[in-house]
XYZ file of C-alpha atoms in Angstrom:
225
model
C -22.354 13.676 -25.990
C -21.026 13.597 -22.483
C -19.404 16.118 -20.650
C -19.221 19.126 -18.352
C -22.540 20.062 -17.909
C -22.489 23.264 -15.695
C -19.647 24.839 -13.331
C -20.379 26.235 -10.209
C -17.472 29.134 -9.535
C -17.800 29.052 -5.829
C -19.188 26.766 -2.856
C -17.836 26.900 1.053
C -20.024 23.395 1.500
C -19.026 20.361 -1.035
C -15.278 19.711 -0.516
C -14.702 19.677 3.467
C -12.648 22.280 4.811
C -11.691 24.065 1.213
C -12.918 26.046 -1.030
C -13.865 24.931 -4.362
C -15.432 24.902 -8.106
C -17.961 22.412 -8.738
C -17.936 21.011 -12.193
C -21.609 19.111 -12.872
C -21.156 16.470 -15.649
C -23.960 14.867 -17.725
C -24.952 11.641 -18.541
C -25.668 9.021 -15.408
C -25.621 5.308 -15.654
C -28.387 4.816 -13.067
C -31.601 5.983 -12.764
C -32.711 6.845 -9.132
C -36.360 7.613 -9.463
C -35.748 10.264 -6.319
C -33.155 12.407 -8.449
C -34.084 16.061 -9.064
C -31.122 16.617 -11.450
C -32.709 15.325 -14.694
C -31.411 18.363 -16.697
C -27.671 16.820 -15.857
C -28.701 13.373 -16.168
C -30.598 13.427 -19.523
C -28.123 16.820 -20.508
C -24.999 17.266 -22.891
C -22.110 18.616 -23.178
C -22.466 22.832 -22.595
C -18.816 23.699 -21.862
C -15.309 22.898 -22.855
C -12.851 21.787 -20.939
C -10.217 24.380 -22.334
C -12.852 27.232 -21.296
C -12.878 25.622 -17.557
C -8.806 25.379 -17.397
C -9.095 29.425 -18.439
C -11.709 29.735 -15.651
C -9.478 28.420 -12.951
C -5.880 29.574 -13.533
C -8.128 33.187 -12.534
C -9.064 31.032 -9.129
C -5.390 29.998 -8.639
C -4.339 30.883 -4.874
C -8.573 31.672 -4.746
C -9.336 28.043 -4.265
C -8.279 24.934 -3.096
C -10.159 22.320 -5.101
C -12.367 21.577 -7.381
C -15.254 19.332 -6.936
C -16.523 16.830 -9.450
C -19.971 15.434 -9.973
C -23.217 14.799 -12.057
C -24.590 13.002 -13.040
C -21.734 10.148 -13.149
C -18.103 11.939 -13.821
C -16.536 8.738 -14.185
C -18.749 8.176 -17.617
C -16.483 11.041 -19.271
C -13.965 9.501 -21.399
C -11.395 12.191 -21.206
C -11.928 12.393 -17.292
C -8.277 11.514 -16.414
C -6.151 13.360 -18.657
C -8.484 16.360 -18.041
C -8.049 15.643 -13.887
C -4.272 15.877 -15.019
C -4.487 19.160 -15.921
C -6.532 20.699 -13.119
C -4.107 18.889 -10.755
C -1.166 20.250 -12.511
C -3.339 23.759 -11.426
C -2.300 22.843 -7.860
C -5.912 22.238 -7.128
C -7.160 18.976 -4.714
C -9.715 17.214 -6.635
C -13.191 15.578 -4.743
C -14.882 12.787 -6.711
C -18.807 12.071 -6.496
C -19.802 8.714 -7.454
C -22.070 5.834 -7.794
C -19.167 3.448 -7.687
C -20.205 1.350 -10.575
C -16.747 2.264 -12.845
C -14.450 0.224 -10.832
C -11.850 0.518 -13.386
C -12.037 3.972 -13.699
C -11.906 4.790 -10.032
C -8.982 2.579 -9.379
C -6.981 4.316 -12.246
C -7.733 7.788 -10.462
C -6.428 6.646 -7.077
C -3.457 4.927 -8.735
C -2.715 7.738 -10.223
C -3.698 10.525 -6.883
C -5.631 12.283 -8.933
C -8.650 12.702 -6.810
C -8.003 13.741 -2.851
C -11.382 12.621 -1.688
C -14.037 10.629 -2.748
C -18.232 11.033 -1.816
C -19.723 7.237 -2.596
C -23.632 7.061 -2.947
C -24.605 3.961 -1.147
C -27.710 3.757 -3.064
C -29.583 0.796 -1.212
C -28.359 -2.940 -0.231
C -28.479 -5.622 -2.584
C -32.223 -6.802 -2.288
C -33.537 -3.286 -3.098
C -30.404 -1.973 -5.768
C -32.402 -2.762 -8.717
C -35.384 -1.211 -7.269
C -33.356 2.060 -6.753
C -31.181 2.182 -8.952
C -32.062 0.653 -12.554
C -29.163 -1.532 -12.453
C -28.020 -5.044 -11.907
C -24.443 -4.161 -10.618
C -24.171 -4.329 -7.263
C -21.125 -6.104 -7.124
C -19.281 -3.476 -8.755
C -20.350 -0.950 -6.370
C -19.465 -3.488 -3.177
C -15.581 -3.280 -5.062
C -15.471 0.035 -5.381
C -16.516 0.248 -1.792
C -14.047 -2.205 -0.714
C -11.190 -0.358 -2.840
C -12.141 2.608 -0.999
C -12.061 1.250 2.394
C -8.741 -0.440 1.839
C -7.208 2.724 0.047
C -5.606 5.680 2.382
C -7.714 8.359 0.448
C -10.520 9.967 3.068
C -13.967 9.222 2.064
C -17.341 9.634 2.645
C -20.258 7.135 2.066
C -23.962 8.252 1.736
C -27.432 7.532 1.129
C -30.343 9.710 0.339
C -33.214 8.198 2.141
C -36.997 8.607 0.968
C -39.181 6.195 2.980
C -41.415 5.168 0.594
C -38.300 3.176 -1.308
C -36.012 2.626 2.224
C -37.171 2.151 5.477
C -35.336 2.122 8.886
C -34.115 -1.807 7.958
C -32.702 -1.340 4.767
C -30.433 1.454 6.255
C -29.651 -0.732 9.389
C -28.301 -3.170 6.616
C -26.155 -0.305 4.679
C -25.029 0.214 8.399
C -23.797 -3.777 9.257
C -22.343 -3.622 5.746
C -20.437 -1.320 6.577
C -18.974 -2.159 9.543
C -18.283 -5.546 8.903
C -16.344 -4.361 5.985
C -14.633 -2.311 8.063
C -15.548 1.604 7.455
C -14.330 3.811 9.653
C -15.454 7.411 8.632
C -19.084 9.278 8.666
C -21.815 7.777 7.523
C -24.211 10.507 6.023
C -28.070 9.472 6.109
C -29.456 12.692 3.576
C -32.798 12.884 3.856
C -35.047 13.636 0.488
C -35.289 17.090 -0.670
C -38.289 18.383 -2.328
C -37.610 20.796 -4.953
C -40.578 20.895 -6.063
C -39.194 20.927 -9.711
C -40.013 17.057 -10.250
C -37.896 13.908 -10.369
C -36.819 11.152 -12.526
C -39.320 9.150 -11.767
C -41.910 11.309 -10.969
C -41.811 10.408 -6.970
C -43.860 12.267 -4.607
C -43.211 13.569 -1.550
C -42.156 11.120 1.403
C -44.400 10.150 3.493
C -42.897 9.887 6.642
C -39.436 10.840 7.942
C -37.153 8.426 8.990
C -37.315 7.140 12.698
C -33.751 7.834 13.442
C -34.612 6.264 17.197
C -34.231 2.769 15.330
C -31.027 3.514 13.423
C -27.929 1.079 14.683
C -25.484 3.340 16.148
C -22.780 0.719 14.736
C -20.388 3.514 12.956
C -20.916 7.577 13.433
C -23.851 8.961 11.579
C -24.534 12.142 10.676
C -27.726 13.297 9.729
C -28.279 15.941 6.883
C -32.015 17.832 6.375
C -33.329 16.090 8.899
């Protein structure tokens, strides 16, 4: 049963320039064999919405936002009307995604529900199966190009372990990009070893990535490197 998985009361770091709540739901419809949150992933449902709602009327005036992420958020079938009542809160709303619920996504900007939007660029088309588990590129290129055509500010990112993308695959995520017209950050994050395991079991990189061969095409920012 999917749902909110964990909350976070307080972070200074995930929702630029506010203060938020981070809400972690389960349930993910990709399986990124780098991902060290396999609790959330392969989780359920551990707390009610009604229980967060009484949690942040406290933070009113506290916080300005509340981040939301998993996991995939956009799974949650309830996700809108339960955005409706956080914004009705007062509170700005960030969205983390993987971009495949197209649908979904458009609703929430149709409806400015969500203030800003993280999208995982997992890897271009020749290696998205590879990363991901999935066939459905295409639906993350629209919810890319929905994004980019939208006025909401958004980020676009890509965890990078070399031993699954190398200096040319992100050079690609780069041109894709910028022919498409991005025009904000683009934030390379660079495997983290938790040491607690991953989904699929992936050791430690390698090698870091040569950032001396990275196409300086759009600004790039460069996180645990």
């Amino acid at each position: 049963m999917l749902g909110i998985y964990s909350i976070q009361k307080f972070s200074s770091l995930d929702f630029p320039n506010k203060l938020c709540a981070i809400l972690w739901f389960s349930g993910c419809n990709m399986r990124c064999p780098y991902c060290y949150n396999e609790d959330v992933v392969f989780g359920q449902k551990q707390i009610e919405e009604k229980d967060v709602i009484k949690f942040l009327k406290t933070r009113i005036g506290l916080l300005d936002g509340v981040s939301i992420t998993g996991g995939e958020a956009t799974l949650y079938k309830n996700l809108i009307n339960f955005l409706k009542e956080i914004k009705n809160l007062g509170f700005d709303i960030k969205l983390d995604t993987n971009g495949l619920n197209f649908d979904v996504i458009k609703k929430l900007l149709d409806l400015n529900l969500v203030d800003y939007v993280a999208l995982d660029f997992k890897a271009p088309k020749e290696k998205f199966y590879q990363i991901t588990k999935t066939n459905k590129y295409e639906e993350f290129e629209k919810t890319l190009e929905l994004l980019i055509d939208s006025k909401i500010e958004f980020e676009v990112r890509t965890t990078v372990h070399t031993d699954l993308l190398d200096e040319n695959d992100i050079n690609k995520i780069i041109e894709i990009l910028y022919n498409k017209g991005y025009k904000y950050k683009y934030y390379l994050q660079n495997f983290f070893d938790t040491q607690k395991g991953t989904i699929g079991n992936i050791n430690s990189q390698k090698r870091k990535l040569d950032i001396t061969k990275i196409k300086k095409l759009i600004p790039i920012e460069y996180r645990n490197f």
